Structures are given as C-alpha cells and as structure tokens.
Amino acid sequence: PTVPITPLVDSDVADNFAFAFDIDGVLIRGGRPIPEAVEAMKVLNGENEWGVKVPYIFLTNGGGKFETERCRDLSAQLEIDVSPGQFICGHTPMREFADRYGTVLVVGGEGEKCREVAESYGFRDVVTPGDILKANAATAPFRKLTDTEHANSRDLLARHGAAKLSDIVIEAVFVFADSRDWASDLQIILDIAQSKGGRLETRSETFDEGPPIYFSHNDVLWSAAHEHARLGMGALRRIVETVFEDTTGGKKLKTHAFGKPQVSTFEFATRLLQQWRATQHGLAETEPPATVYFVGDTPESDIRGTNAMDAIAKNEWYSILVKTGVYQPGTEPKYKPRKLVDTVLDAVNHGIRREM
Ligand code: G3P
Ligand code: MG
C-alpha cells in the first residue's frame, strides 16, 4: 500500500510573507547577474540573522525560451536552484489560449524557438514570419532569409493543402518575444491586421476585420547591458498601432498585452506562489502570505502592477523599486513605490526587517 506523502512544513520557513522578483534590471543585466543579486538569494535562503527561509518566485516580462531553459540559466547566474514551479515569463499565460485558435502567427525570439515553445503550449498550427517570407519573398523587400532560416521555415501551401496563400487564415497573432527583425515583422503583422479576416495576402476594405493581436508584454524600455535602457516590445506595439492608423485613413487598431502591469498576471503569480509555498515549504495552499514584496526596476510595469494588485487583493502587495535598471535615480517615478532602494539586496533586507 502506498503511504500518502504530506510535505513536512519547513520549521524555519517564513509563513506570513514572500518575495516576487522582476528579473531584468533587478537580478540580471545583459545576461550577467547584478552582483548584489547572488547575495540577496543567500539571505532569502536562510543566511540572515534569524536563520529564516523566505519563499520567493520570479515574474519577468521577458521570454523567448522554454521556462525550463530559462530556469537553468537563472540557476547558474544566481547560484541557486530555480524551478519552473517558481517562474513566470511574459508568454507563460499565452498557454491558456492554445485551444482557442487553430492557425496562429507567432512572432519574435531566436530562430525557431518561439514556434517550439508555442507548440509545447498546445498551439496546433504555428506559422512564423519566416514561413510567410519563404512563401512570398516580396513580402519584405529588404529581408532575405538565411539558408538556415529558409530550411527551417515551413512550406505553407503544402502544409495547409492550399492552392494559394489567401486560402490560409491566421486566427490570431501572438508576439511571444522581442522581434529580431522589426521591419519585416512590422510589415507582416500589419498585413494581417489589414487583411480580410486574417486571410493572408488580402486587404480589407473596412480595416476592422483583422484577427486579435496579442503581445506578451508592453515594456517600451527594458534594462540590458547598455548603460541606457533599450527599446522593448512595447515600442513595437506602439509602432504597429500608430502605423496601422497612418495607413488606413485613421482607423484605430486595438491590440492586447499580457505581462506586468496587468493585474491578471499578478493573479496568475498569486496562484503560482501559493502552489510553490505548499509544494516546496509544506505551507497551506489555500492561504496566501499576508504580504508579498515585489521588487522591480520599471515603474510602469512593476510598481504600477504591484500597487494595482495591492488595491484589489486580500493580502498586501508591497512595491519596492531598485535603482539598477530602467528607473533613473533622481527622477520622480511615474508610479510611486512603497520603498525606493539601491539594489535588490537592500530590498530583501528591508522586507525581512519589516517582518521580523
Ligand atoms: O524583454 C524583457 C523585458 O522587457 C523585461 O523583463 O524581467 O524586467 O520584466 P523584466
Ligand atoms: Mg525589469
């Protein structure tokens, strides 16, 4: 007979508070850890004066890899074990849309990676910009597929048993990760937005029948290796909407964005944190921690979202802004954090001291 396994409650775990971290600009910049981040993780894992372990999760708007791959990278960078059970990236919530649409266009990321991720989420028929360029090279006059891209791109007509491209209907567009070629991706997204109901190579007469367009987040800027913040997916989203209007005689295009600051993303994080506290630390899954400290670098995503969550959640969501990323020290943040600190280590110490 099998004995039911009840996880033991960690005797030294903090049961009434937890941390959630943004990644770029807080823990990592340009693929390297921010020095204080490694120390901050040690403090959370019990190296503090009370010997208490504090549960934590990661909530990034970034993406472009399998969650398992990204956790492997993060484990090496931060010198800890990071599990997919404590990790959400920008496109993670898109998995819930896999059953809703048949043929979708997936944009962004390196090579074929985002197609693979989308298929692992259950999307049944994933078309990429490469497939469209392979079918009609005139789509983007200045973009030539490399030999590898050409070989990896699919033959759309054969795959769909179609005589012409206009027989193929894109039911939704998902921008999974940052575009690697903004010009051709912009052209292809706009072509579909202006099509007759998502039908490739067609033009609508009314410009109001394109399929829905989803971006995995809306960050106009993000913090990478360069000293100044870099343009992100939110900038591409703005260009798509603006140029749509400019080329349709003023018609508006309404696209959708996942990720922070959407409250639904924080609700998704709440569910993940509760499961993680239960499976990893043996705490009750039904009870959220009284306080979640969210540490971020971007006022428009991290602080705005945390404060909005705090306003509607039963528990407290406490926003902490660091100075190692998008936020420019000395300026007035557009969304005010509960606490402004230099680094993620200061954020962790602040939260723990506030509790103990
Ligand atoms: O593309 C990544 C980026 O826009 C933000 O990532 O970790 O700061 O939410 P993060
Ligand atoms: Mg960030």
XYZ file of C-alpha atoms and ligand atoms in Angstrom:
367
model
C 0.000 0.000 0.000
C 1.246 3.467 -0.801
C 1.541 5.911 2.044
C 0.221 9.378 1.206
C 3.040 11.871 1.347
C 2.295 15.097 3.173
C 5.139 17.555 2.709
C 6.736 18.461 6.003
C 6.431 22.101 6.955
C 9.870 23.675 6.872
C 10.353 24.582 10.540
C 12.420 27.621 9.619
C 10.268 28.970 6.787
C 8.539 32.351 6.964
C 4.844 31.539 6.601
C 3.416 35.052 6.509
C 5.454 36.800 3.814
C 7.123 36.086 0.490
C 9.061 37.813 -2.280
C 8.444 38.086 -6.013
C 11.186 39.361 -8.301
C 11.352 41.015 -11.636
C 14.475 39.769 -13.464
C 15.960 42.259 -15.961
C 17.322 45.309 -14.185
C 16.848 43.720 -10.741
C 18.758 40.425 -10.809
C 20.280 40.294 -14.307
C 21.585 42.807 -16.847
C 22.736 41.764 -20.286
C 22.970 38.096 -19.288
C 25.095 38.750 -16.168
C 23.923 38.810 -12.574
C 23.806 42.143 -10.795
C 26.423 41.498 -8.064
C 24.086 42.040 -5.091
C 21.579 39.548 -6.534
C 23.630 36.486 -5.598
C 23.910 37.730 -2.017
C 20.192 38.581 -1.892
C 19.289 34.978 -2.796
C 21.535 33.693 0.011
C 19.770 35.945 2.502
C 16.385 34.572 1.374
C 17.677 31.028 1.662
C 18.408 31.407 5.371
C 21.673 33.328 5.558
C 20.190 36.052 7.735
C 20.387 36.794 11.454
C 17.127 34.936 12.158
C 18.017 31.861 10.106
C 14.638 32.151 8.378
C 13.983 30.945 4.815
C 11.672 33.138 2.771
C 9.640 31.714 -0.177
C 10.099 33.550 -3.483
C 9.076 33.458 -7.138
C 10.214 35.189 -10.332
C 7.922 37.195 -12.587
C 9.590 38.538 -15.744
C 8.097 40.126 -18.839
C 10.985 38.633 -20.835
C 10.733 35.394 -22.791
C 11.818 33.585 -25.924
C 12.846 30.286 -24.312
C 11.200 27.311 -22.644
C 10.546 28.066 -18.969
C 12.814 25.107 -18.061
C 15.689 26.570 -20.103
C 15.304 29.985 -18.574
C 15.293 28.456 -15.063
C 18.504 26.590 -15.873
C 20.156 29.867 -16.938
C 18.895 31.661 -13.850
C 20.120 28.858 -11.569
C 23.650 29.231 -12.940
C 23.565 33.030 -12.870
C 22.244 33.292 -9.299
C 23.975 30.179 -7.873
C 20.708 28.645 -6.634
C 18.220 26.072 -7.900
C 15.389 27.803 -9.727
C 12.399 25.609 -10.540
C 9.734 26.219 -13.229
C 7.339 25.975 -10.273
C 8.502 29.403 -9.165
C 8.852 31.084 -12.564
C 6.538 33.029 -14.897
C 7.694 34.750 -18.086
C 5.854 37.080 -20.450
C 4.425 34.361 -22.668
C 3.585 31.811 -19.928
C -0.087 32.922 -19.704
C -0.454 32.547 -23.516
C -0.648 28.782 -22.999
C -4.243 29.283 -21.882
C -5.080 30.430 -25.454
C -3.765 27.319 -27.211
C -7.191 25.690 -27.585
C -8.951 28.849 -28.673
C -7.305 29.294 -32.089
C -6.344 26.997 -34.972
C -3.753 28.705 -37.176
C -1.764 31.434 -35.401
C 1.196 33.653 -36.298
C 3.940 33.575 -33.649
C 6.473 36.426 -33.774
C 9.828 37.036 -32.046
C 12.767 35.242 -30.482
C 15.773 33.394 -31.894
C 15.331 31.003 -34.813
C 12.512 28.529 -34.401
C 12.483 28.701 -30.593
C 9.182 30.518 -30.123
C 7.419 28.162 -32.547
C 8.683 25.263 -30.406
C 7.533 26.958 -27.202
C 4.104 27.700 -28.693
C 3.737 24.093 -29.842
C 4.735 22.873 -26.375
C 1.880 25.043 -25.023
C -0.510 23.100 -27.267
C -0.920 25.519 -30.212
C -1.804 23.254 -33.142
C -0.750 25.217 -36.207
C 2.009 27.793 -35.684
C 3.022 29.970 -38.633
C 6.099 32.218 -38.346
C 7.141 35.305 -40.335
C 9.825 33.053 -41.879
C 7.121 30.788 -43.346
C 5.426 33.806 -44.943
C 8.718 35.169 -46.349
C 9.545 31.736 -47.739
C 6.164 31.617 -49.475
C 6.471 35.137 -50.881
C 9.875 36.833 -50.704
C 8.314 40.100 -51.927
C 6.529 40.449 -48.561
C 9.520 42.344 -47.120
C 11.735 43.715 -49.912
C 14.853 44.151 -47.766
C 14.719 40.919 -45.773
C 16.400 37.839 -47.180
C 16.118 34.587 -45.225
C 19.463 32.948 -44.425
C 19.951 29.390 -45.683
C 19.203 28.026 -42.207
C 16.085 30.177 -41.856
C 14.925 29.052 -45.290
C 15.467 25.394 -44.400
C 13.658 25.737 -41.054
C 10.705 27.680 -42.456
C 7.689 25.604 -43.460
C 6.007 25.308 -46.799
C 2.679 26.952 -46.019
C 0.750 25.840 -49.104
C 1.706 22.172 -48.792
C 1.136 22.161 -45.068
C -2.339 23.609 -45.390
C -3.243 21.756 -48.566
C -3.883 25.214 -50.057
C -3.699 26.338 -53.691
C -2.921 29.954 -52.798
C -1.874 31.912 -49.718
C -5.257 33.614 -49.488
C -6.746 30.202 -48.641
C -4.851 30.341 -45.327
C -6.455 32.207 -42.412
C -4.446 33.474 -39.436
C -6.855 33.390 -36.484
C -4.637 35.312 -34.045
C -1.191 36.900 -33.805
C 0.991 36.274 -30.741
C 4.183 38.292 -30.252
C 5.969 35.892 -27.915
C 9.336 37.617 -27.578
C 11.294 40.593 -28.910
C 11.399 40.779 -32.697
C 14.811 40.119 -34.248
C 13.838 41.989 -37.412
C 11.454 44.793 -36.686
C 10.927 45.935 -40.282
C 9.764 42.616 -41.724
C 7.838 41.613 -38.591
C 6.089 45.002 -38.590
C 5.154 44.575 -42.262
C 3.789 41.058 -41.680
C 1.809 41.983 -38.551
C 0.291 44.990 -40.346
C -0.528 42.930 -43.440
C -2.503 40.538 -41.254
C -4.114 43.342 -39.236
C -5.329 44.899 -42.513
C -6.410 41.633 -44.126
C -9.880 40.262 -44.778
C -10.435 38.340 -41.557
C -6.831 37.132 -41.253
C -6.638 35.750 -44.804
C -3.009 36.030 -45.997
C -2.271 38.424 -48.887
C -5.730 40.036 -48.807
C -6.730 43.629 -47.996
C -9.846 44.546 -46.106
C -11.991 47.349 -47.434
C -13.068 48.329 -43.955
C -9.903 47.612 -41.913
C -11.915 46.346 -38.982
C -11.872 42.587 -39.516
C -8.285 41.590 -38.694
C -7.644 38.864 -36.099
C -6.732 39.690 -32.482
C -3.098 40.634 -31.839
C -1.502 39.754 -28.502
C 1.855 40.971 -27.170
C 3.446 39.089 -24.279
C 4.110 42.418 -22.540
C 4.101 46.164 -23.080
C 7.549 47.344 -21.909
C 8.609 50.277 -24.093
C 12.009 50.171 -22.365
C 13.954 47.454 -20.583
C 17.313 47.189 -18.894
C 20.040 45.289 -20.775
C 23.843 45.588 -20.937
C 23.887 49.156 -22.330
C 24.071 51.968 -19.769
C 20.793 53.403 -21.097
C 17.551 51.374 -21.233
C 16.845 49.649 -24.583
C 13.681 49.609 -26.714
C 11.379 46.693 -25.964
C 8.263 45.018 -27.291
C 6.017 47.836 -26.088
C 7.769 50.124 -28.579
C 6.962 47.716 -31.428
C 3.366 47.580 -30.214
C 3.119 51.361 -30.392
C 4.588 51.392 -33.896
C 2.107 48.721 -35.051
C -0.851 50.711 -33.710
C 0.400 54.074 -34.998
C 1.313 52.887 -38.487
C -1.982 50.994 -38.767
C -3.771 54.277 -38.173
C -1.482 56.134 -40.617
C -2.073 53.633 -43.416
C -5.825 53.105 -43.056
C -7.032 56.696 -43.127
C -7.249 56.923 -39.354
C -8.745 53.565 -38.329
C -7.800 52.529 -34.779
C -6.173 49.179 -34.042
C -6.641 47.792 -30.562
C -4.051 45.196 -29.615
C -3.742 43.315 -26.305
C -0.815 42.902 -23.909
C -0.099 40.281 -21.257
C 2.604 40.579 -18.582
C 3.091 43.200 -15.890
C 1.385 45.618 -15.123
C -1.775 43.581 -15.944
C -3.460 42.576 -12.707
C -4.320 39.192 -14.269
C -0.573 38.489 -14.450
C -0.243 39.210 -10.726
C -3.248 36.972 -10.038
C -1.535 34.226 -12.036
C 1.557 34.852 -9.867
C -0.541 34.561 -6.706
C -1.712 31.085 -7.735
C 1.836 30.032 -8.556
C 3.185 31.371 -5.263
C 0.528 29.513 -3.270
C 1.347 26.237 -5.023
C 5.055 26.851 -4.585
C 4.707 27.570 -0.850
C 2.762 24.327 -0.490
C 4.948 22.000 -2.553
C 8.287 23.467 -1.592
C 7.682 24.508 2.007
C 4.657 22.496 3.135
C 2.543 25.597 3.833
C -1.234 25.637 3.392
C -2.095 26.157 -0.269
C -5.351 27.927 0.450
C -3.860 30.802 2.443
C -1.806 33.459 0.652
C 1.035 35.049 2.630
C -0.070 38.216 4.430
C 2.481 40.253 2.466
C 4.183 39.789 -0.897
C 7.188 42.057 -1.513
C 7.550 42.729 -5.225
C 10.974 44.010 -6.295
C 11.180 45.691 -9.712
C 13.072 48.300 -11.752
C 10.346 49.604 -14.094
C 7.741 51.905 -12.521
C 5.287 51.486 -15.442
C 5.228 47.669 -15.201
C 6.480 46.512 -11.819
C 5.353 49.257 -9.479
C 2.135 50.090 -11.296
C 1.111 46.413 -11.345
C 2.060 45.727 -7.737
C 0.181 48.793 -6.485
C -2.878 47.855 -8.555
C -2.763 44.325 -7.158
C -2.435 45.701 -3.630
C -5.598 47.741 -4.158
C -7.716 44.677 -5.017
C -6.049 41.698 -3.291
C -6.982 40.356 0.131
C -3.315 40.365 1.141
C -0.733 43.152 0.983
C 1.388 43.642 -2.161
C 4.319 45.869 -1.209
C 6.196 47.505 -4.099
C 9.955 48.082 -3.914
C 11.783 49.976 -6.691
C 15.520 49.445 -7.251
C 17.997 51.800 -8.938
C 19.841 49.181 -11.018
C 17.601 49.179 -14.102
C 15.085 51.257 -16.069
C 14.243 53.712 -13.259
C 16.592 56.713 -13.369
C 17.759 57.659 -9.860
C 16.946 61.259 -9.031
C 13.806 61.360 -11.209
C 10.227 61.160 -9.968
C 8.902 57.652 -10.759
C 5.585 57.789 -12.629
C 4.180 55.154 -10.258
C 5.316 55.517 -6.624
C 6.781 52.505 -4.852
C 6.239 51.887 -1.151
C 10.037 51.846 -0.836
C 12.917 53.023 -3.045
C 16.275 51.266 -2.501
C 19.630 50.994 -4.275
C 19.772 47.263 -5.037
C 17.861 44.005 -4.709
C 19.909 43.151 -1.614
C 18.618 46.313 0.100
C 15.092 45.337 -0.976
C 15.378 41.878 0.575
C 16.865 43.233 3.794
C 14.159 45.901 4.006
C 11.354 43.351 3.641
C 12.794 40.883 6.137
C 13.474 43.604 8.755
C 9.953 44.936 8.331
C 8.638 41.464 9.203
C 10.978 40.305 11.992
O 12.150 41.789 -22.664
C 12.364 41.785 -21.297
C 11.844 42.935 -20.595
O 11.036 43.801 -21.311
C 11.594 42.954 -19.168
O 11.961 41.894 -18.351
O 12.475 40.885 -16.183
O 12.390 43.365 -16.390
O 10.288 42.038 -16.527
P 11.746 42.060 -16.781
Mg 12.857 44.692 -15.103
